[in-house]
Amino acid sequence: MTEVTEDFFASLPDRAPAVLRSPVSGTIRIDLSTGARTDHWRVELAPGQVRVSRSPEPADAIWYSSVDLFERLVTGRTQGIAAVLRNESTFSGNLTLFLIFRHFFPDPPGTRDPREVAREQAGRSR
């Protein structure tokens, strides 16, 4: 397991209040594979909080990914939905949990909020 991935999961509880604002709750298990080895991360989501464990226990949703792809996700070099649509990873179970969990991933490097760009352009035209 890469240090980037370990750091990502370790950061989730502190980041949860800002990310998990909806009333949705449930468990998502992320199965990360490399070669013949699979590491399991079980994330319990609740409004404003997260609990992370290294457990293969059943969950409401399961996301299967390679370690390499997941590292690209946690560094913002690719997007979760795009990876699933390209069949680079698979997802089963409660789709809402996947859609919520993806908000923990950073935006691609250099991405800016379009409202911020519009404000800057409006300020220059004055």
mmCIF file with all atom_site columns, C-alpha atoms in Angstrom:
data_model
loop_
_atom_site.group_PDB
_atom_site.id
_atom_site.type_symbol
_atom_site.label_atom_id
_atom_site.label_alt_id
_atom_site.label_comp_id
_atom_site.label_asym_id
_atom_site.label_entity_id
_atom_site.label_seq_id
_atom_site.pdbx_PDB_ins_code
_atom_site.Cartn_x
_atom_site.Cartn_y
_atom_site.Cartn_z
_atom_site.occupancy
_atom_site.B_iso_or_equiv
_atom_site.pdbx_formal_charge
_atom_site.auth_seq_id
_atom_site.auth_comp_id
_atom_site.auth_asym_id
_atom_site.auth_atom_id
_atom_site.pdbx_PDB_model_num
ATOM 1   C CA . MET A 1 1   ? 0.000   0.000   0.000   1.00 0.00 ? 1   MET A CA 1
ATOM 2   C CA . THR A 1 2   ? 1.325   3.423   -0.892  1.00 0.00 ? 2   THR A CA 1
ATOM 3   C CA . GLU A 1 3   ? 1.924   6.178   1.620   1.00 0.00 ? 3   GLU A CA 1
ATOM 4   C CA . VAL A 1 4   ? -0.353  8.481   -0.377  1.00 0.00 ? 4   VAL A CA 1
ATOM 5   C CA . THR A 1 5   ? -3.247  6.043   0.044   1.00 0.00 ? 5   THR A CA 1
ATOM 6   C CA . GLU A 1 6   ? -2.524  5.532   3.746   1.00 0.00 ? 6   GLU A CA 1
ATOM 7   C CA . ASP A 1 7   ? -2.461  9.316   4.259   1.00 0.00 ? 7   ASP A CA 1
ATOM 8   C CA . PHE A 1 8   ? -5.717  9.718   2.332   1.00 0.00 ? 8   PHE A CA 1
ATOM 9   C CA . PHE A 1 9   ? -7.609  7.290   4.561   1.00 0.00 ? 9   PHE A CA 1
ATOM 10  C CA . ALA A 1 10  ? -6.024  8.748   7.703   1.00 0.00 ? 10  ALA A CA 1
ATOM 11  C CA . SER A 1 11  ? -7.274  12.224  6.688   1.00 0.00 ? 11  SER A CA 1
ATOM 12  C CA . LEU A 1 12  ? -10.927 11.247  6.201   1.00 0.00 ? 12  LEU A CA 1
ATOM 13  C CA . PRO A 1 13  ? -12.179 11.680  9.799   1.00 0.00 ? 13  PRO A CA 1
ATOM 14  C CA . ASP A 1 14  ? -10.820 15.241  9.993   1.00 0.00 ? 14  ASP A CA 1
ATOM 15  C CA . ARG A 1 15  ? -12.238 16.171  6.592   1.00 0.00 ? 15  ARG A CA 1
ATOM 16  C CA . ALA A 1 16  ? -15.670 14.557  7.105   1.00 0.00 ? 16  ALA A CA 1
ATOM 17  C CA . PRO A 1 17  ? -17.478 17.580  8.620   1.00 0.00 ? 17  PRO A CA 1
ATOM 18  C CA . ALA A 1 18  ? -16.749 19.660  5.513   1.00 0.00 ? 18  ALA A CA 1
ATOM 19  C CA . VAL A 1 19  ? -17.567 16.887  3.022   1.00 0.00 ? 19  VAL A CA 1
ATOM 20  C CA . LEU A 1 20  ? -20.438 14.914  4.559   1.00 0.00 ? 20  LEU A CA 1
ATOM 21  C CA . ARG A 1 21  ? -23.236 17.430  4.906   1.00 0.00 ? 21  ARG A CA 1
ATOM 22  C CA . SER A 1 22  ? -26.116 15.299  3.638   1.00 0.00 ? 22  SER A CA 1
ATOM 23  C CA . PRO A 1 23  ? -28.175 12.987  5.854   1.00 0.00 ? 23  PRO A CA 1
ATOM 24  C CA . VAL A 1 24  ? -26.966 9.891   3.969   1.00 0.00 ? 24  VAL A CA 1
ATOM 25  C CA . SER A 1 25  ? -25.125 7.223   5.908   1.00 0.00 ? 25  SER A CA 1
ATOM 26  C CA . GLY A 1 26  ? -23.776 3.748   5.196   1.00 0.00 ? 26  GLY A CA 1
ATOM 27  C CA . THR A 1 27  ? -20.627 1.736   4.694   1.00 0.00 ? 27  THR A CA 1
ATOM 28  C CA . ILE A 1 28  ? -18.419 1.525   1.656   1.00 0.00 ? 28  ILE A CA 1
ATOM 29  C CA . ARG A 1 29  ? -15.587 -0.969  1.324   1.00 0.00 ? 29  ARG A CA 1
ATOM 30  C CA . ILE A 1 30  ? -12.752 -0.100  -1.005  1.00 0.00 ? 30  ILE A CA 1
ATOM 31  C CA . ASP A 1 31  ? -10.895 -3.169  -2.259  1.00 0.00 ? 31  ASP A CA 1
ATOM 32  C CA . LEU A 1 32  ? -7.496  -2.179  -3.655  1.00 0.00 ? 32  LEU A CA 1
ATOM 33  C CA . SER A 1 33  ? -5.618  -4.818  -5.578  1.00 0.00 ? 33  SER A CA 1
ATOM 34  C CA . THR A 1 34  ? -2.083  -5.167  -6.790  1.00 0.00 ? 34  THR A CA 1
ATOM 35  C CA . GLY A 1 35  ? -1.106  -8.476  -8.329  1.00 0.00 ? 35  GLY A CA 1
ATOM 36  C CA . ALA A 1 36  ? -2.591  -11.290 -6.230  1.00 0.00 ? 36  ALA A CA 1
ATOM 37  C CA . ARG A 1 37  ? -2.980  -9.123  -3.115  1.00 0.00 ? 37  ARG A CA 1
ATOM 38  C CA . THR A 1 38  ? -6.108  -7.165  -2.141  1.00 0.00 ? 38  THR A CA 1
ATOM 39  C CA . ASP A 1 39  ? -6.202  -4.633  0.686   1.00 0.00 ? 39  ASP A CA 1
ATOM 40  C CA . HIS A 1 40  ? -9.577  -3.756  2.197   1.00 0.00 ? 40  HIS A CA 1
ATOM 41  C CA . TRP A 1 41  ? -10.599 -0.382  3.602   1.00 0.00 ? 41  TRP A CA 1
ATOM 42  C CA . ARG A 1 42  ? -14.010 -0.104  5.224   1.00 0.00 ? 42  ARG A CA 1
ATOM 43  C CA . VAL A 1 43  ? -15.379 3.407   5.575   1.00 0.00 ? 43  VAL A CA 1
ATOM 44  C CA . GLU A 1 44  ? -18.463 4.128   7.660   1.00 0.00 ? 44  GLU A CA 1
ATOM 45  C CA . LEU A 1 45  ? -20.107 7.339   6.487   1.00 0.00 ? 45  LEU A CA 1
ATOM 46  C CA . ALA A 1 46  ? -22.517 9.373   8.591   1.00 0.00 ? 46  ALA A CA 1
ATOM 47  C CA . PRO A 1 47  ? -23.454 13.057  8.516   1.00 0.00 ? 47  PRO A CA 1
ATOM 48  C CA . GLY A 1 48  ? -20.283 14.947  9.415   1.00 0.00 ? 48  GLY A CA 1
ATOM 49  C CA . GLN A 1 49  ? -18.267 11.914  10.442  1.00 0.00 ? 49  GLN A CA 1
ATOM 50  C CA . VAL A 1 50  ? -16.270 8.958   9.131   1.00 0.00 ? 50  VAL A CA 1
ATOM 51  C CA . ARG A 1 51  ? -14.783 5.863   10.695  1.00 0.00 ? 51  ARG A CA 1
ATOM 52  C CA . VAL A 1 52  ? -12.106 4.001   8.777   1.00 0.00 ? 52  VAL A CA 1
ATOM 53  C CA . SER A 1 53  ? -10.919 0.452   9.370   1.00 0.00 ? 53  SER A CA 1
ATOM 54  C CA . ARG A 1 54  ? -8.919  -2.167  7.515   1.00 0.00 ? 54  ARG A CA 1
ATOM 55  C CA . SER A 1 55  ? -11.648 -4.769  7.341   1.00 0.00 ? 55  SER A CA 1
ATOM 56  C CA . PRO A 1 56  ? -13.078 -7.123  4.703   1.00 0.00 ? 56  PRO A CA 1
ATOM 57  C CA . GLU A 1 57  ? -16.466 -7.099  6.482   1.00 0.00 ? 57  GLU A CA 1
ATOM 58  C CA . PRO A 1 58  ? -19.568 -6.713  4.301   1.00 0.00 ? 58  PRO A CA 1
ATOM 59  C CA . ALA A 1 59  ? -20.608 -3.190  3.388   1.00 0.00 ? 59  ALA A CA 1
ATOM 60  C CA . ASP A 1 60  ? -23.510 -1.400  1.712   1.00 0.00 ? 60  ASP A CA 1
ATOM 61  C CA . ALA A 1 61  ? -21.289 -0.755  -1.300  1.00 0.00 ? 61  ALA A CA 1
ATOM 62  C CA . ILE A 1 62  ? -17.997 -2.131  -2.606  1.00 0.00 ? 62  ILE A CA 1
ATOM 63  C CA . TRP A 1 63  ? -15.588 -0.320  -4.892  1.00 0.00 ? 63  TRP A CA 1
ATOM 64  C CA . TYR A 1 64  ? -12.916 -2.395  -6.618  1.00 0.00 ? 64  TYR A CA 1
ATOM 65  C CA . SER A 1 65  ? -9.811  -0.595  -7.878  1.00 0.00 ? 65  SER A CA 1
ATOM 66  C CA . SER A 1 66  ? -6.148  -1.131  -8.526  1.00 0.00 ? 66  SER A CA 1
ATOM 67  C CA . VAL A 1 67  ? -3.713  0.468   -6.106  1.00 0.00 ? 67  VAL A CA 1
ATOM 68  C CA . ASP A 1 68  ? -2.269  2.532   -8.974  1.00 0.00 ? 68  ASP A CA 1
ATOM 69  C CA . LEU A 1 69  ? -5.661  3.901   -10.038 1.00 0.00 ? 69  LEU A CA 1
ATOM 70  C CA . PHE A 1 70  ? -6.602  4.759   -6.462  1.00 0.00 ? 70  PHE A CA 1
ATOM 71  C CA . GLU A 1 71  ? -3.355  6.694   -6.035  1.00 0.00 ? 71  GLU A CA 1
ATOM 72  C CA . ARG A 1 72  ? -4.230  8.705   -9.145  1.00 0.00 ? 72  ARG A CA 1
ATOM 73  C CA . LEU A 1 73  ? -7.669  9.392   -7.628  1.00 0.00 ? 73  LEU A CA 1
ATOM 74  C CA . VAL A 1 74  ? -6.303  10.604  -4.291  1.00 0.00 ? 74  VAL A CA 1
ATOM 75  C CA . THR A 1 75  ? -3.811  12.885  -6.054  1.00 0.00 ? 75  THR A CA 1
ATOM 76  C CA . GLY A 1 76  ? -6.442  14.366  -8.392  1.00 0.00 ? 76  GLY A CA 1
ATOM 77  C CA . ARG A 1 77  ? -4.895  12.984  -11.581 1.00 0.00 ? 77  ARG A CA 1
ATOM 78  C CA . THR A 1 78  ? -8.103  11.150  -12.512 1.00 0.00 ? 78  THR A CA 1
ATOM 79  C CA . GLN A 1 79  ? -11.753 11.212  -11.487 1.00 0.00 ? 79  GLN A CA 1
ATOM 80  C CA . GLY A 1 80  ? -13.759 8.393   -9.862  1.00 0.00 ? 80  GLY A CA 1
ATOM 81  C CA . ILE A 1 81  ? -16.787 8.464   -12.139 1.00 0.00 ? 81  ILE A CA 1
ATOM 82  C CA . ALA A 1 82  ? -14.583 8.581   -15.234 1.00 0.00 ? 82  ALA A CA 1
ATOM 83  C CA . ALA A 1 83  ? -12.625 5.556   -13.969 1.00 0.00 ? 83  ALA A CA 1
ATOM 84  C CA . VAL A 1 84  ? -15.840 3.569   -13.483 1.00 0.00 ? 84  VAL A CA 1
ATOM 85  C CA . LEU A 1 85  ? -17.189 4.618   -16.903 1.00 0.00 ? 85  LEU A CA 1
ATOM 86  C CA . ARG A 1 86  ? -13.882 3.580   -18.530 1.00 0.00 ? 86  ARG A CA 1
ATOM 87  C CA . ASN A 1 87  ? -14.204 0.242   -16.699 1.00 0.00 ? 87  ASN A CA 1
ATOM 88  C CA . GLU A 1 88  ? -10.890 0.823   -14.903 1.00 0.00 ? 88  GLU A CA 1
ATOM 89  C CA . SER A 1 89  ? -12.681 0.101   -11.638 1.00 0.00 ? 89  SER A CA 1
ATOM 90  C CA . THR A 1 90  ? -16.027 -1.364  -10.668 1.00 0.00 ? 90  THR A CA 1
ATOM 91  C CA . PHE A 1 91  ? -18.638 -0.516  -8.120  1.00 0.00 ? 91  PHE A CA 1
ATOM 92  C CA . SER A 1 92  ? -21.512 -2.495  -6.649  1.00 0.00 ? 92  SER A CA 1
ATOM 93  C CA . GLY A 1 93  ? -24.153 -1.677  -4.085  1.00 0.00 ? 93  GLY A CA 1
ATOM 94  C CA . ASN A 1 94  ? -25.516 1.681   -2.981  1.00 0.00 ? 94  ASN A CA 1
ATOM 95  C CA . LEU A 1 95  ? -24.525 4.149   -5.710  1.00 0.00 ? 95  LEU A CA 1
ATOM 96  C CA . THR A 1 96  ? -25.304 7.140   -3.481  1.00 0.00 ? 96  THR A CA 1
ATOM 97  C CA . LEU A 1 97  ? -22.397 6.189   -1.199  1.00 0.00 ? 97  LEU A CA 1
ATOM 98  C CA . PHE A 1 98  ? -19.996 6.215   -4.145  1.00 0.00 ? 98  PHE A CA 1
ATOM 99  C CA . LEU A 1 99  ? -21.270 9.601   -5.281  1.00 0.00 ? 99  LEU A CA 1
ATOM 100 C CA . ILE A 1 100 ? -20.773 11.016  -1.778  1.00 0.00 ? 100 ILE A CA 1
ATOM 101 C CA . PHE A 1 101 ? -17.398 9.365   -1.172  1.00 0.00 ? 101 PHE A CA 1
ATOM 102 C CA . ARG A 1 102 ? -15.918 10.798  -4.389  1.00 0.00 ? 102 ARG A CA 1
ATOM 103 C CA . HIS A 1 103 ? -16.104 14.274  -2.830  1.00 0.00 ? 103 HIS A CA 1
ATOM 104 C CA . PHE A 1 104 ? -13.144 13.313  -0.650  1.00 0.00 ? 104 PHE A CA 1
ATOM 105 C CA . PHE A 1 105 ? -10.947 13.185  -3.761  1.00 0.00 ? 105 PHE A CA 1
ATOM 106 C CA . PRO A 1 106 ? -9.201  16.405  -4.764  1.00 0.00 ? 106 PRO A CA 1
ATOM 107 C CA . ASP A 1 107 ? -9.882  18.265  -7.976  1.00 0.00 ? 107 ASP A CA 1
ATOM 108 C CA . PRO A 1 108 ? -7.335  17.829  -10.758 1.00 0.00 ? 108 PRO A CA 1
ATOM 109 C CA . PRO A 1 109 ? -4.221  20.007  -10.359 1.00 0.00 ? 109 PRO A CA 1
ATOM 110 C CA . GLY A 1 110 ? -4.800  23.484  -11.770 1.00 0.00 ? 110 GLY A CA 1
ATOM 111 C CA . THR A 1 111 ? -8.596  23.260  -11.568 1.00 0.00 ? 111 THR A CA 1
ATOM 112 C CA . ARG A 1 112 ? -10.291 26.411  -10.408 1.00 0.00 ? 112 ARG A CA 1
ATOM 113 C CA . ASP A 1 113 ? -13.829 27.260  -9.440  1.00 0.00 ? 113 ASP A CA 1
ATOM 114 C CA . PRO A 1 114 ? -15.453 28.892  -12.502 1.00 0.00 ? 114 PRO A CA 1
ATOM 115 C CA . ARG A 1 115 ? -17.062 31.517  -10.262 1.00 0.00 ? 115 ARG A CA 1
ATOM 116 C CA . GLU A 1 116 ? -13.612 32.582  -9.075  1.00 0.00 ? 116 GLU A CA 1
ATOM 117 C CA . VAL A 1 117 ? -12.372 32.879  -12.670 1.00 0.00 ? 117 VAL A CA 1
ATOM 118 C CA . ALA A 1 118 ? -15.445 34.939  -13.644 1.00 0.00 ? 118 ALA A CA 1
ATOM 119 C CA . ARG A 1 119 ? -14.875 37.330  -10.697 1.00 0.00 ? 119 ARG A CA 1
ATOM 120 C CA . GLU A 1 120 ? -11.255 37.830  -11.737 1.00 0.00 ? 120 GLU A CA 1
ATOM 121 C CA . GLN A 1 121 ? -12.241 38.541  -15.334 1.00 0.00 ? 121 GLN A CA 1
ATOM 122 C CA . ALA A 1 122 ? -14.977 40.941  -14.233 1.00 0.00 ? 122 ALA A CA 1
ATOM 123 C CA . GLY A 1 123 ? -12.449 42.780  -12.043 1.00 0.00 ? 123 GLY A CA 1
ATOM 124 C CA . ARG A 1 124 ? -10.020 43.181  -14.966 1.00 0.00 ? 124 ARG A CA 1
ATOM 125 C CA . SER A 1 125 ? -12.658 44.607  -17.300 1.00 0.00 ? 125 SER A CA 1
ATOM 126 C CA . ARG A 1 126 ? -13.445 47.527  -14.997 1.00 0.00 ? 126 ARG A CA 1
#
